[in-house]
Short mmCIF file of C-alpha atoms in Angstrom, two decimals:
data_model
loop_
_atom_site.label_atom_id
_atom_site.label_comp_id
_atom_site.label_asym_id
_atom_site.label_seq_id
_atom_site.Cartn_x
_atom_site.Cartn_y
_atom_site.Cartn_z
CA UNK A 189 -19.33 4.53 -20.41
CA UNK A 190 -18.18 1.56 -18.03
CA UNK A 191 -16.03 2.87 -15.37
CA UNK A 192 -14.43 1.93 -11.56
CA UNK A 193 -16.41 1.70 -9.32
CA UNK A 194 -14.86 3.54 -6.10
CA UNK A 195 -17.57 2.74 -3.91
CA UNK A 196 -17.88 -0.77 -4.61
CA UNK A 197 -13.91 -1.23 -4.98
CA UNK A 198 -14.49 -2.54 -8.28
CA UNK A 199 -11.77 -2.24 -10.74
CA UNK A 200 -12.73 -2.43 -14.64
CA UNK A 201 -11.20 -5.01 -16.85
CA UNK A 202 -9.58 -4.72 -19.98
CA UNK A 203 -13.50 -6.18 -21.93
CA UNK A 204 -15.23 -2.89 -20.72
CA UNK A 205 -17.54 -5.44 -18.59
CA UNK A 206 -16.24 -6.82 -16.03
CA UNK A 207 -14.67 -5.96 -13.05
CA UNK A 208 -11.53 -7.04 -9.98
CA UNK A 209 -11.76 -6.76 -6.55
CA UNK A 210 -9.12 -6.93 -4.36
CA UNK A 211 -9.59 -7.76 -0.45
CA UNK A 212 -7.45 -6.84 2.01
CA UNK A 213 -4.77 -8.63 3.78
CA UNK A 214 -2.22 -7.21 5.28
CA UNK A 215 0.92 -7.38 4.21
CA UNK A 216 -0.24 -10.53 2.47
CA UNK A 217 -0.39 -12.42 5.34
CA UNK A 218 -3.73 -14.19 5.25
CA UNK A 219 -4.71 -18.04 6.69
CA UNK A 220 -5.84 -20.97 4.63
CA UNK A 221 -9.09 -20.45 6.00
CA UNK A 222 -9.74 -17.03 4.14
CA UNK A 223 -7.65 -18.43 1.02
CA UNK A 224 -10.63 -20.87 0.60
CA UNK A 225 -13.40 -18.34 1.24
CA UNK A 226 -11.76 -15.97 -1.58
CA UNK A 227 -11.63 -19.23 -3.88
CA UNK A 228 -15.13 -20.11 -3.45
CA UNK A 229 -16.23 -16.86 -3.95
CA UNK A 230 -14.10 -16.68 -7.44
CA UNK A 231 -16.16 -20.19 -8.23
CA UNK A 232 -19.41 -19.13 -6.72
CA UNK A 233 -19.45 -15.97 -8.99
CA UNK A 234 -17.41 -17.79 -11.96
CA UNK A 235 -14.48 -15.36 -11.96
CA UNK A 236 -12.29 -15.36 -14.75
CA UNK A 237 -8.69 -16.13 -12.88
CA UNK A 238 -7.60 -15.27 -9.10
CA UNK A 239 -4.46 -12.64 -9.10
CA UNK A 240 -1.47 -12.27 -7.11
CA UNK A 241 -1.11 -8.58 -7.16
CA UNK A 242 1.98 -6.26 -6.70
CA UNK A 243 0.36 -5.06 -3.24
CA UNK A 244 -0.07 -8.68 -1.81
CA UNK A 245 -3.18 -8.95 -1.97
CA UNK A 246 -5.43 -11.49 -4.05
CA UNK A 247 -7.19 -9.85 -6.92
CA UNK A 248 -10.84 -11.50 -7.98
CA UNK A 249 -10.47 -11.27 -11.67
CA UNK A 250 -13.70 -10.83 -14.25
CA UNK A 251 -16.84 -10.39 -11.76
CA UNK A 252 -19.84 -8.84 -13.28
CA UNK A 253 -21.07 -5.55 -12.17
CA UNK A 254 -24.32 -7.56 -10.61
CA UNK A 255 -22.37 -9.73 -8.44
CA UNK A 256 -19.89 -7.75 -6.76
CA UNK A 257 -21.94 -6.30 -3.96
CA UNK A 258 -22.79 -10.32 -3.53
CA UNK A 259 -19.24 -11.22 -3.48
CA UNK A 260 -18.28 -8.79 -1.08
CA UNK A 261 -20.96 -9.86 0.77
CA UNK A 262 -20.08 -13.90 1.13
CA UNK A 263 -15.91 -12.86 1.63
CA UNK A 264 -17.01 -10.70 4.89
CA UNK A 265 -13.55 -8.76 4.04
CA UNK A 266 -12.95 -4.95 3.79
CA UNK A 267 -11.64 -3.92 0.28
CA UNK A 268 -8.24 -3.47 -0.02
CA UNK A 269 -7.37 0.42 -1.15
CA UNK A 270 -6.47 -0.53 -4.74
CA UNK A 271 -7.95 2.57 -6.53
CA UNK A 272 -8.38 6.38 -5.63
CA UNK A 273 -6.19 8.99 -3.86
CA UNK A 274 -5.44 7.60 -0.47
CA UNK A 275 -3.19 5.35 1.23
CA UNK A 276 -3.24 2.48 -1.51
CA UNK A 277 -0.70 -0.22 0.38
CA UNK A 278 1.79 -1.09 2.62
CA UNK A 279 3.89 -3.80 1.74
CA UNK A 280 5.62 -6.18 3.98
CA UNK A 281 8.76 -8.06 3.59
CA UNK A 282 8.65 -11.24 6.76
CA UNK A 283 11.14 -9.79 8.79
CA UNK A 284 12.15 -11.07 11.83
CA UNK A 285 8.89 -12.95 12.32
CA UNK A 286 9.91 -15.14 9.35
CA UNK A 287 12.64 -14.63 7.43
CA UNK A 288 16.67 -15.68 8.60
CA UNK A 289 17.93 -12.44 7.28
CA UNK A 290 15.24 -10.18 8.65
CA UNK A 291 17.15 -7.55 11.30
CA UNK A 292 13.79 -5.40 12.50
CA UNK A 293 10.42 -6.38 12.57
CA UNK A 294 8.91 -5.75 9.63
CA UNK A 295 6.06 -7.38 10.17
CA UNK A 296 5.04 -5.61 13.59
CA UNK A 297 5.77 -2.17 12.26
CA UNK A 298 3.98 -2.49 8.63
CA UNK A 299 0.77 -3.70 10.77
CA UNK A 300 0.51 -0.87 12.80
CA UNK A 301 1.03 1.80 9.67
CA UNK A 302 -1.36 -0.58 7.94
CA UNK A 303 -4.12 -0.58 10.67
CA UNK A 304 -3.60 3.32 10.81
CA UNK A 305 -2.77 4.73 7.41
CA UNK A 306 -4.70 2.05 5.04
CA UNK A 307 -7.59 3.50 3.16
CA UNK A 308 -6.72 6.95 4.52
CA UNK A 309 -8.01 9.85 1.75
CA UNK A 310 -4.77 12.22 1.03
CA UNK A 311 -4.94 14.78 -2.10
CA UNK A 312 -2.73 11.87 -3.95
CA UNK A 313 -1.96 8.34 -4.38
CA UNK A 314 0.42 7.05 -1.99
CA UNK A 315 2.29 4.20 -1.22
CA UNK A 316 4.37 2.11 2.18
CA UNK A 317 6.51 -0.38 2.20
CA UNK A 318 8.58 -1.72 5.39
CA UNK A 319 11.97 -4.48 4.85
CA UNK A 320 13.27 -5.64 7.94
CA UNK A 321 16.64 -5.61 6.18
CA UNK A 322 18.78 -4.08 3.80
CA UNK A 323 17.89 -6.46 0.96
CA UNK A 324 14.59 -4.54 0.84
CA UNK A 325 12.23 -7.49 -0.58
CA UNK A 326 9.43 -5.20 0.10
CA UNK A 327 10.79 -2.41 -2.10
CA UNK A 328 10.90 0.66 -0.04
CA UNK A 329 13.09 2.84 -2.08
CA UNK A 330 10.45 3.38 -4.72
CA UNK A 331 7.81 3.99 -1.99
CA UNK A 332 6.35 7.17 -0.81
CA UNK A 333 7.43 6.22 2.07
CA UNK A 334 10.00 3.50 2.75
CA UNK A 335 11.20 1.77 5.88
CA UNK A 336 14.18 -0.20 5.79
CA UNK A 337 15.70 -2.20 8.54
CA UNK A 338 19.39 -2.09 9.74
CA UNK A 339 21.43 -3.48 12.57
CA UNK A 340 21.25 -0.20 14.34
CA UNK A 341 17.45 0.06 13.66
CA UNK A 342 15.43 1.61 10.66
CA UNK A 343 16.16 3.87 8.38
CA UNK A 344 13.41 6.21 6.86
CA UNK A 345 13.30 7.41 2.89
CA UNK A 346 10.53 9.29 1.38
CA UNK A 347 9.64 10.07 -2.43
CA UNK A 348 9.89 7.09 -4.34
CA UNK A 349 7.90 5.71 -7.22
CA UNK A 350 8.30 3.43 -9.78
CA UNK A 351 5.76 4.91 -12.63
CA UNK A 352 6.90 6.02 -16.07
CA UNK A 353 9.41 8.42 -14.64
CA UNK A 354 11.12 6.22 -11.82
CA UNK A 355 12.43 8.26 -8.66
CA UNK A 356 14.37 6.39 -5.78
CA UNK A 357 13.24 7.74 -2.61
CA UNK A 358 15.83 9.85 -0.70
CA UNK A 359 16.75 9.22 2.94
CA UNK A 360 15.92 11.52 5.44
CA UNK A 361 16.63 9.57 8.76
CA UNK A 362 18.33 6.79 10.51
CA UNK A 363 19.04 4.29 13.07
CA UNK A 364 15.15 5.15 14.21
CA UNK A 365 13.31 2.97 16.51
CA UNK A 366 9.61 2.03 15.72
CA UNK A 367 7.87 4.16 18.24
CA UNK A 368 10.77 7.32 15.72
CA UNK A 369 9.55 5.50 12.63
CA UNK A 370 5.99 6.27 13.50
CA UNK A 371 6.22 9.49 14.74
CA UNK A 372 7.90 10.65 11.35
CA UNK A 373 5.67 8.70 9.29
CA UNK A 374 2.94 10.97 11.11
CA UNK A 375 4.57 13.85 10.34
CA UNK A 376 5.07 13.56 6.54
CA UNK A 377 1.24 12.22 6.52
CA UNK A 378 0.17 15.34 8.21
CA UNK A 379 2.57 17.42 5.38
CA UNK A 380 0.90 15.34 2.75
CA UNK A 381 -2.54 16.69 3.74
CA UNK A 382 -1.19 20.16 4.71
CA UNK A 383 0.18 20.62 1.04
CA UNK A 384 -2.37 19.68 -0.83
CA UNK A 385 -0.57 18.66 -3.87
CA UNK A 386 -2.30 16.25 -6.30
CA UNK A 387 1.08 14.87 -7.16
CA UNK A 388 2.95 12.36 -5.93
CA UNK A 389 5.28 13.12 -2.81
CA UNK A 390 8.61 12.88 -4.81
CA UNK A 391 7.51 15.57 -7.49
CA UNK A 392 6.77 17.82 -4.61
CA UNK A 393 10.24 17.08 -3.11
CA UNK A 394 11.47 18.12 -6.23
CA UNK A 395 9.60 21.12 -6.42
CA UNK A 396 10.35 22.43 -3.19
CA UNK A 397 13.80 20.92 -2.55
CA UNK A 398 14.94 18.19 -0.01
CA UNK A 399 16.24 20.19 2.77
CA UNK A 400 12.90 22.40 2.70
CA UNK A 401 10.76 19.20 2.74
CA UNK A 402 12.66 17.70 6.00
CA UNK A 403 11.89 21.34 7.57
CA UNK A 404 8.29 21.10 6.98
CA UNK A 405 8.32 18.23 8.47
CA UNK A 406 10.63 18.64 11.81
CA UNK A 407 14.12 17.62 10.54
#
């Protein structure tokens, strides 16, 4: 029976036959350059449809199994960490590098946890996001981890997931600065591993209790 292919980061399609890939780009910032070379690699191959996905990335839709080592091959990107238990994403609202609202830097600090945490096995799937402001484009609160962005700095919440039993994340500090941010971050990474649990991190808040968790992990 057809499955996903982990090593190839090959996602099966709905037909049983075919299969996505997703490069990465993070935080969906990518140039025109590497927009063509994923288009002519969706032609080349004679993909079914190019995706927009939830994670910002852009999906290759409807490769066949023989031509996705190819594919890989002629993008020259590394996959993005769409399937398995790891760090899956870490989503980036524009900040202060683009947007008029942003009050942090979004952009600067979702980079570095992406160049750090992306990919990274854990017992669980687990998510990132980082807003540079309250408005939250980037959706922290139903992150794993969330970063939000305030006048007085960032504010950290952990436990979120959207899913088909929703949890907002709760808040466990504020008013952080980046070099705070990922120092914490660290430290409920290293919990993650610690524990072990194959659930997602707001179940095992649940379990164990809030004031427990921030305990475990130095607050």
């Amino acid at each position: 029976m057809a499955k996903d292919l982990l090593d190839k980061g090959a996602i099966l399609q709905r037909d049983q036959e075919t299969y996505a890939i997703a490069p990465h780009l993070p935080g969906g910032i990518v140039s025109a350059e590497t927009l063509r070379k994923i288009a002519d690699v969706a032609e080349k191959y004679e993909a079914a449809t190019l995706k927009v996905t939830s994670s910002q990335r852009v999906a290759i839709v409807g490769l066949k199994e023989e031509d996705i080592d190819n594919a890989w091959d002629d993008l020259g990107i590394k996959p993005g960490a769409a399937i398995g238990l790891c760090v899956r994403s870490i989503k980036i609202c524009p900040g202060t590098t683009f947007c008029k609202r942003g009050q942090q830097d979004a952009v600067g600090l979702g980079l570095k946890l992406d160049e750090k945490y992306h990919g990274m096995a854990l017992p669980s799937k687990f998510k990132m996001a980082v807003s540079g402001c309250m408005n939250s484009c980037s959706e922290p609160a139903i992150k794993d981890i969330g970063v939000m962005g305030t006048p007085k700095g960032y504010t950290v919440m952990v436990g979120g997931n959207a899913a088909i039993k929703p949890r907002i994340a709760d808040i466990i500090a504020d008013e952080l600065s980046e070099d705070e941010v990922l120092d914490l971050v660290d430290k409920v990474i290293s919990f993650c591993k610690t524990n072990g649990s194959k659930h997602r991190l707001g179940r095992v808040i649940n379990e164990m209790g809030l004031d427990k968790f921030k305990a475990e992990v130095g607050l």
